[in-house]
Amino acid sequence: MQENFSLKPFNTFGVEAKAKQFIEINSVEELKKVLSEYSTQPLLFIGGGSNILLTKDFDGLALKLNLKGISEKNLDENHVLITAQAGENWHEFVMYCLRKNYGGLENLSLIPGNVGTSPMQNIGAYGVEIKDIFHSCSVLNLKSLEVEKFDLEKCRFGYRDSIFKQEGKGKYVILDVTFILSLKDHMIKTEYGAIQSELEKTGITSPTIQDVSNAVIHIRQSKLPDPKQTGNAGSFFKNPTIPLNQFEDLQLKFPNIQGYRNGNIIKVPAGWLIEQCGWKGKQIGNVASHALQSLVIINATGNATGKEIFDFSTEIINSVKEKFGIELEREVNII
């Protein structure tokens, strides 16, 4: 247990904030012991630190989960159940699966963070979400200190959402996650984003799951900043959804507005809205909107505080609401 501990190395924004107490956890038994001894403390669980913004010091106990290990079990001739402990790095886990030719995670390559936080917001990219290959996860009930199993239905996944961000928030900590992946007959998904054009550039017409992963990695590296070099948490805002009639009204005023229809609901790219409001590449003090992807807010100088980043995001929200009547929602967890 360490006191007055800097959390700067444990958040990808690279902002300075201190925790009153800090401890690293290497087993479920250790976790239960610490929680039973410090049951009255405010708790902050830290995974890869890629989806949090620390706006102030944390007056409680921060726990860094280092639970490690991967296990697998054949389900049938075309599927394997693969379980990763919460502390496994997400991208390294994806690469492990690709080396074994397990299909399903390739479109989710190079997403920062750890496995344990992936179900919390149902992470997704390039037409694939966690819920598409999710089987179950083990969680620790923070009140009873009993391990429980959550299946797909119980997790209640939505767009960048789950039970862990709603009524289950602060009640559970995820210990491991199990996925159903394909052994052969892989479902190749290349229709989303620039994957198809990226494959065409390299002359690939019948892509493997490894080819799709390589294309996704190249695309992400070409337009998204590396958190190790420039502090950021990836996409800062969710893509908003609005009713069809509201979208049609906006089309009259903004003919070039982008949207993806699902019934009578339209998903509007948040990056496009932000860019139209003049934020792309704009910098205020230590904080900026990334020059290549306006959906990403960066710690431009490396000296930004969490409050500066939060205030910058508030200005973006206000300007988009004023111009389009759409209120953006932060995807990043604010502490």
Coordinates of C-alpha atoms in Angstrom, one line a residue:
M1 CA 0.0 0.0 0.0
Q2 CA 1.4 3.4 -1.0
E3 CA 0.3 6.8 0.1
N4 CA -0.2 10.0 -2.0
F5 CA 0.6 8.1 -5.1
S6 CA 0.9 9.7 -8.6
L7 CA -1.5 8.2 -11.2
K8 CA 0.2 9.9 -14.1
P9 CA 1.8 6.7 -15.5
F10 CA -1.6 4.9 -15.2
N11 CA -3.7 7.1 -17.5
T12 CA -3.2 7.5 -21.2
F13 CA -3.9 11.2 -21.1
G14 CA -0.8 11.5 -19.0
V15 CA -2.4 14.0 -16.6
E16 CA -1.1 14.4 -13.1
A17 CA -3.4 13.3 -10.3
K18 CA -2.7 11.6 -7.0
A19 CA -4.5 8.8 -5.2
K20 CA -4.7 9.0 -1.4
Q21 CA -3.7 5.3 -1.4
F22 CA -2.6 2.9 -4.2
I23 CA -2.0 -0.8 -4.4
E24 CA -1.3 -3.3 -7.2
I25 CA -3.4 -6.5 -7.2
N26 CA -2.1 -9.8 -8.6
S27 CA -4.8 -12.3 -7.7
V28 CA -8.4 -12.6 -6.8
E29 CA -7.5 -13.6 -3.3
E30 CA -5.4 -10.5 -2.9
L31 CA -8.3 -8.4 -4.2
K32 CA -10.8 -9.9 -1.8
K33 CA -8.4 -9.4 1.1
V34 CA -7.8 -5.7 0.3
L35 CA -11.5 -5.0 -0.3
S36 CA -12.5 -6.6 3.0
E37 CA -9.9 -4.5 4.9
Y38 CA -10.7 -1.2 3.1
S39 CA -14.5 -1.6 2.6
T40 CA -15.3 2.0 3.6
Q41 CA -12.9 3.6 1.2
P42 CA -13.9 5.1 -2.1
L43 CA -12.5 2.8 -4.8
L44 CA -10.9 3.4 -8.2
F45 CA -10.1 0.4 -10.3
I46 CA -7.4 1.0 -12.9
G47 CA -6.9 -1.2 -16.0
G48 CA -5.0 0.2 -19.0
G49 CA -6.0 3.7 -18.1
S50 CA -7.2 4.3 -21.7
N51 CA -10.8 5.4 -20.9
I52 CA -10.5 7.7 -17.9
L53 CA -10.0 11.4 -17.4
L54 CA -8.7 12.3 -14.0
T55 CA -9.9 15.8 -13.3
K56 CA -8.7 15.9 -9.7
D57 CA -6.9 13.9 -7.0
F58 CA -8.7 10.8 -5.9
D59 CA -9.5 10.8 -2.2
G60 CA -9.6 7.0 -1.8
L61 CA -7.9 3.8 -2.8
A62 CA -6.8 3.2 -6.4
L63 CA -6.3 -0.5 -7.3
K64 CA -4.3 -1.5 -10.3
L65 CA -5.5 -4.9 -11.5
N66 CA -2.6 -7.1 -12.8
L67 CA -4.6 -10.3 -13.2
K68 CA -2.9 -12.3 -16.0
G69 CA -3.5 -15.5 -17.9
I70 CA -5.2 -16.9 -21.0
S71 CA -7.0 -20.2 -21.2
E72 CA -9.0 -21.9 -24.0
K73 CA -11.4 -24.7 -24.5
N74 CA -12.8 -26.1 -27.8
L75 CA -16.5 -25.6 -28.0
D76 CA -17.2 -27.5 -31.3
E77 CA -15.4 -28.1 -34.6
N78 CA -15.5 -24.4 -35.6
H79 CA -15.5 -22.5 -32.3
V80 CA -13.2 -22.1 -29.3
L81 CA -13.9 -20.5 -25.9
I82 CA -11.0 -18.3 -24.9
T83 CA -10.7 -16.6 -21.5
A84 CA -8.4 -13.8 -20.8
Q85 CA -7.8 -12.3 -17.3
A86 CA -8.7 -8.7 -16.8
G87 CA -5.1 -7.4 -16.6
E88 CA -4.1 -8.7 -20.1
N89 CA -3.3 -6.0 -22.6
W90 CA -6.1 -5.9 -25.2
H91 CA -4.1 -5.6 -28.3
E92 CA -1.6 -8.3 -27.2
F93 CA -4.5 -10.6 -26.5
V94 CA -5.9 -9.9 -30.0
M95 CA -2.5 -10.7 -31.5
Y96 CA -2.3 -13.9 -29.5
C97 CA -5.7 -15.0 -31.0
L98 CA -4.6 -14.1 -34.5
R99 CA -1.3 -16.1 -34.1
K100 CA -3.5 -19.1 -33.4
N101 CA -5.8 -18.3 -36.3
Y102 CA -8.8 -17.6 -34.0
G103 CA -11.3 -15.3 -35.8
G104 CA -13.5 -12.6 -34.5
L105 CA -11.3 -10.0 -32.9
E106 CA -9.3 -8.8 -35.9
N107 CA -11.4 -5.7 -36.5
L108 CA -10.7 -4.7 -32.9
S109 CA -6.9 -4.6 -33.3
L110 CA -4.8 -1.8 -31.7
I111 CA -7.5 -0.6 -29.4
P112 CA -5.7 0.6 -26.2
G113 CA -6.5 -0.7 -22.8
N114 CA -6.9 -4.0 -21.0
V115 CA -9.3 -7.0 -21.5
G116 CA -11.1 -6.3 -18.3
T117 CA -12.5 -3.0 -19.3
S118 CA -13.6 -4.1 -22.8
P119 CA -17.1 -5.2 -21.8
M120 CA -17.7 -2.1 -19.7
Q121 CA -18.4 0.1 -22.7
N122 CA -18.9 -2.7 -25.3
I123 CA -15.8 -1.5 -27.2
G124 CA -16.1 -1.6 -31.0
A125 CA -14.5 -0.6 -34.2
Y126 CA -14.9 -1.2 -38.0
G127 CA -18.3 -2.9 -37.7
V128 CA -17.5 -5.2 -34.8
E129 CA -18.4 -4.8 -31.1
I130 CA -17.5 -6.9 -28.1
K131 CA -21.1 -8.2 -27.9
D132 CA -20.6 -10.0 -31.2
I133 CA -18.1 -12.4 -29.9
F134 CA -18.8 -12.2 -26.1
H135 CA -19.6 -15.4 -24.2
S136 CA -19.4 -14.4 -20.5
C137 CA -17.3 -12.7 -17.9
S138 CA -16.5 -13.3 -14.2
V139 CA -17.1 -10.4 -11.9
L140 CA -16.5 -9.8 -8.2
N141 CA -19.5 -8.5 -6.3
L142 CA -18.0 -5.6 -4.3
K143 CA -20.6 -5.9 -1.6
S144 CA -20.7 -9.7 -1.0
L145 CA -17.1 -10.4 -2.3
E146 CA -18.5 -13.4 -4.2
V147 CA -17.5 -14.2 -7.8
E148 CA -20.5 -14.1 -10.2
K149 CA -20.8 -15.0 -13.8
F150 CA -22.4 -12.6 -16.3
D151 CA -23.6 -14.0 -19.7
L152 CA -24.4 -11.9 -22.8
E153 CA -28.0 -11.2 -21.8
K154 CA -27.1 -10.2 -18.3
C155 CA -24.5 -7.7 -19.5
R156 CA -27.2 -5.8 -21.4
F157 CA -24.8 -4.4 -24.0
G158 CA -25.7 -1.3 -26.0
Y159 CA -23.8 1.2 -28.1
R160 CA -20.7 1.9 -26.0
D161 CA -22.8 0.8 -23.0
S162 CA -23.4 -2.1 -20.6
I163 CA -24.8 -2.9 -17.2
F164 CA -21.4 -2.0 -15.8
K165 CA -21.9 1.7 -16.8
Q166 CA -25.6 1.8 -15.7
E167 CA -27.1 0.1 -12.6
G168 CA -24.1 -2.1 -12.1
K169 CA -21.7 0.8 -11.9
G170 CA -19.5 0.7 -8.8
K171 CA -21.0 -2.7 -7.8
Y172 CA -18.8 -5.1 -9.7
V173 CA -15.2 -5.4 -10.9
I174 CA -14.5 -7.6 -13.9
L175 CA -12.0 -10.4 -13.3
D176 CA -11.9 -12.2 -16.7
V177 CA -13.7 -12.2 -20.0
T178 CA -14.6 -15.2 -22.2
F179 CA -15.1 -14.9 -26.0
I180 CA -16.4 -17.3 -28.7
L181 CA -14.0 -17.2 -31.6
S182 CA -14.0 -19.2 -34.9
L183 CA -11.4 -21.9 -35.6
K184 CA -12.1 -21.9 -39.4
D185 CA -14.9 -20.6 -41.7
H186 CA -14.1 -17.1 -40.4
M187 CA -16.6 -14.2 -40.9
I188 CA -14.4 -11.6 -42.7
K189 CA -15.8 -8.1 -42.3
T190 CA -14.3 -5.5 -44.6
E191 CA -17.2 -3.3 -45.5
Y192 CA -16.8 -0.8 -42.7
G193 CA -14.6 2.3 -42.9
A194 CA -11.5 2.1 -45.1
I195 CA -10.7 -1.5 -44.7
Q196 CA -11.6 -2.6 -48.2
S197 CA -9.7 0.2 -49.9
E198 CA -6.7 -0.4 -47.6
L199 CA -6.7 -4.1 -48.7
E200 CA -7.1 -3.1 -52.4
K201 CA -4.0 -0.9 -52.1
T202 CA -1.9 -4.0 -51.3
G203 CA -3.6 -6.1 -53.9
I204 CA -5.4 -8.4 -51.5
T205 CA -8.7 -9.7 -52.9
S206 CA -9.3 -12.7 -50.6
P207 CA -8.3 -11.4 -47.1
T208 CA -7.5 -13.5 -44.1
I209 CA -8.2 -12.4 -40.6
Q210 CA -4.6 -11.4 -40.3
D211 CA -4.9 -9.2 -43.4
V212 CA -7.9 -7.5 -41.9
S213 CA -6.0 -6.9 -38.7
N214 CA -3.0 -5.5 -40.6
A215 CA -5.3 -3.1 -42.5
V216 CA -7.0 -1.9 -39.3
I217 CA -3.7 -1.4 -37.6
H218 CA -2.4 0.7 -40.6
I219 CA -5.6 2.8 -40.7
R220 CA -5.5 3.5 -37.0
Q221 CA -1.8 4.3 -36.9
S222 CA -2.3 6.7 -39.9
K223 CA -5.0 8.8 -38.2
L224 CA -4.9 8.3 -34.5
P225 CA -2.1 9.5 -32.1
D226 CA -0.1 7.0 -30.1
P227 CA -0.9 7.6 -26.4
K228 CA 2.7 6.8 -25.5
Q229 CA 3.8 9.9 -27.5
T230 CA 0.7 12.2 -27.2
G231 CA -1.7 11.9 -24.3
N232 CA -5.2 10.9 -25.4
A233 CA -8.0 8.4 -24.7
G234 CA -9.0 7.6 -28.3
S235 CA -12.5 8.6 -29.2
F236 CA -13.6 11.1 -26.6
F237 CA -17.3 11.3 -27.6
K238 CA -20.0 8.8 -28.6
N239 CA -21.5 9.0 -32.1
P240 CA -25.0 10.5 -31.3
T241 CA -28.2 8.9 -32.5
I242 CA -31.2 11.1 -33.4
P243 CA -34.7 10.5 -34.8
L244 CA -35.1 10.3 -38.6
N245 CA -37.3 13.4 -38.7
Q246 CA -34.7 15.5 -36.8
F247 CA -32.1 14.3 -39.3
E248 CA -34.2 15.2 -42.2
D249 CA -34.7 18.7 -40.8
L250 CA -30.9 19.0 -40.4
Q251 CA -30.4 17.8 -44.0
L252 CA -32.4 20.8 -45.3
K253 CA -30.0 23.2 -43.5
F254 CA -26.8 21.0 -43.9
P255 CA -27.1 19.0 -47.1
N256 CA -23.7 17.3 -46.5
I257 CA -24.6 16.0 -43.1
Q258 CA -23.5 12.3 -42.7
G259 CA -25.7 9.7 -41.1
Y260 CA -26.2 5.9 -40.9
R261 CA -29.8 4.7 -40.7
N262 CA -31.1 2.0 -38.5
G263 CA -34.9 2.0 -38.8
N264 CA -36.1 5.4 -37.7
I265 CA -32.9 6.2 -35.9
I266 CA -29.9 7.8 -37.4
K267 CA -26.3 7.6 -36.1
V268 CA -24.5 10.8 -36.9
P269 CA -20.6 10.8 -36.8
A270 CA -19.5 12.9 -33.9
G271 CA -16.2 13.7 -35.6
W272 CA -18.1 15.2 -38.6
L273 CA -20.2 17.5 -36.3
I274 CA -17.1 18.6 -34.3
E275 CA -15.2 19.3 -37.5
Q276 CA -18.0 21.4 -38.9
C277 CA -17.8 23.5 -35.8
G278 CA -14.2 24.4 -36.5
W279 CA -12.6 22.3 -33.9
K280 CA -10.4 20.0 -36.0
G281 CA -6.8 20.8 -35.0
K282 CA -7.8 23.7 -32.8
Q283 CA -5.7 24.2 -29.7
I284 CA -6.6 26.1 -26.5
G285 CA -3.7 26.3 -24.0
N286 CA -2.4 22.8 -23.4
V287 CA -5.3 20.9 -25.0
A288 CA -6.2 20.4 -28.7
S289 CA -8.5 18.5 -31.0
H290 CA -6.3 16.1 -33.1
A291 CA -5.4 17.5 -36.5
L292 CA -6.3 14.2 -38.3
Q293 CA -9.3 13.1 -36.2
S294 CA -11.4 15.7 -34.4
L295 CA -13.1 13.0 -32.3
V296 CA -9.8 12.7 -30.4
I297 CA -8.8 15.2 -27.8
I298 CA -5.1 15.4 -27.0
N299 CA -2.8 16.6 -24.2
A300 CA -1.0 18.7 -26.8
T301 CA 1.8 20.0 -24.6
G302 CA 2.0 17.1 -22.2
N303 CA 1.2 19.6 -19.4
A304 CA -2.6 19.6 -19.5
T305 CA -4.6 19.1 -16.4
G306 CA -7.7 16.9 -16.4
K307 CA -9.8 19.9 -15.7
E308 CA -8.4 21.7 -18.8
I309 CA -9.3 18.7 -20.9
F310 CA -12.7 18.4 -19.4
D311 CA -13.4 22.2 -20.0
F312 CA -12.2 21.8 -23.6
S313 CA -14.6 19.0 -24.2
T314 CA -17.4 21.1 -22.7
E315 CA -16.8 23.8 -25.2
I316 CA -17.0 21.3 -28.0
I317 CA -20.3 20.0 -26.6
N318 CA -21.7 23.5 -26.4
S319 CA -20.7 24.5 -29.9
V320 CA -22.1 21.3 -31.5
K321 CA -25.4 21.8 -29.6
E322 CA -25.6 25.4 -30.6
K323 CA -25.1 24.7 -34.3
F324 CA -26.9 21.3 -34.8
G325 CA -29.1 21.0 -31.7
I326 CA -27.4 17.7 -30.9
E327 CA -25.8 17.1 -27.5
L328 CA -22.7 15.0 -27.6
E329 CA -22.0 12.5 -24.8
R330 CA -18.6 11.8 -23.5
E331 CA -17.4 8.2 -24.0
V332 CA -14.5 8.6 -21.6
N333 CA -15.2 8.0 -17.9
I334 CA -14.7 11.3 -15.9
I335 CA -13.2 10.8 -12.4

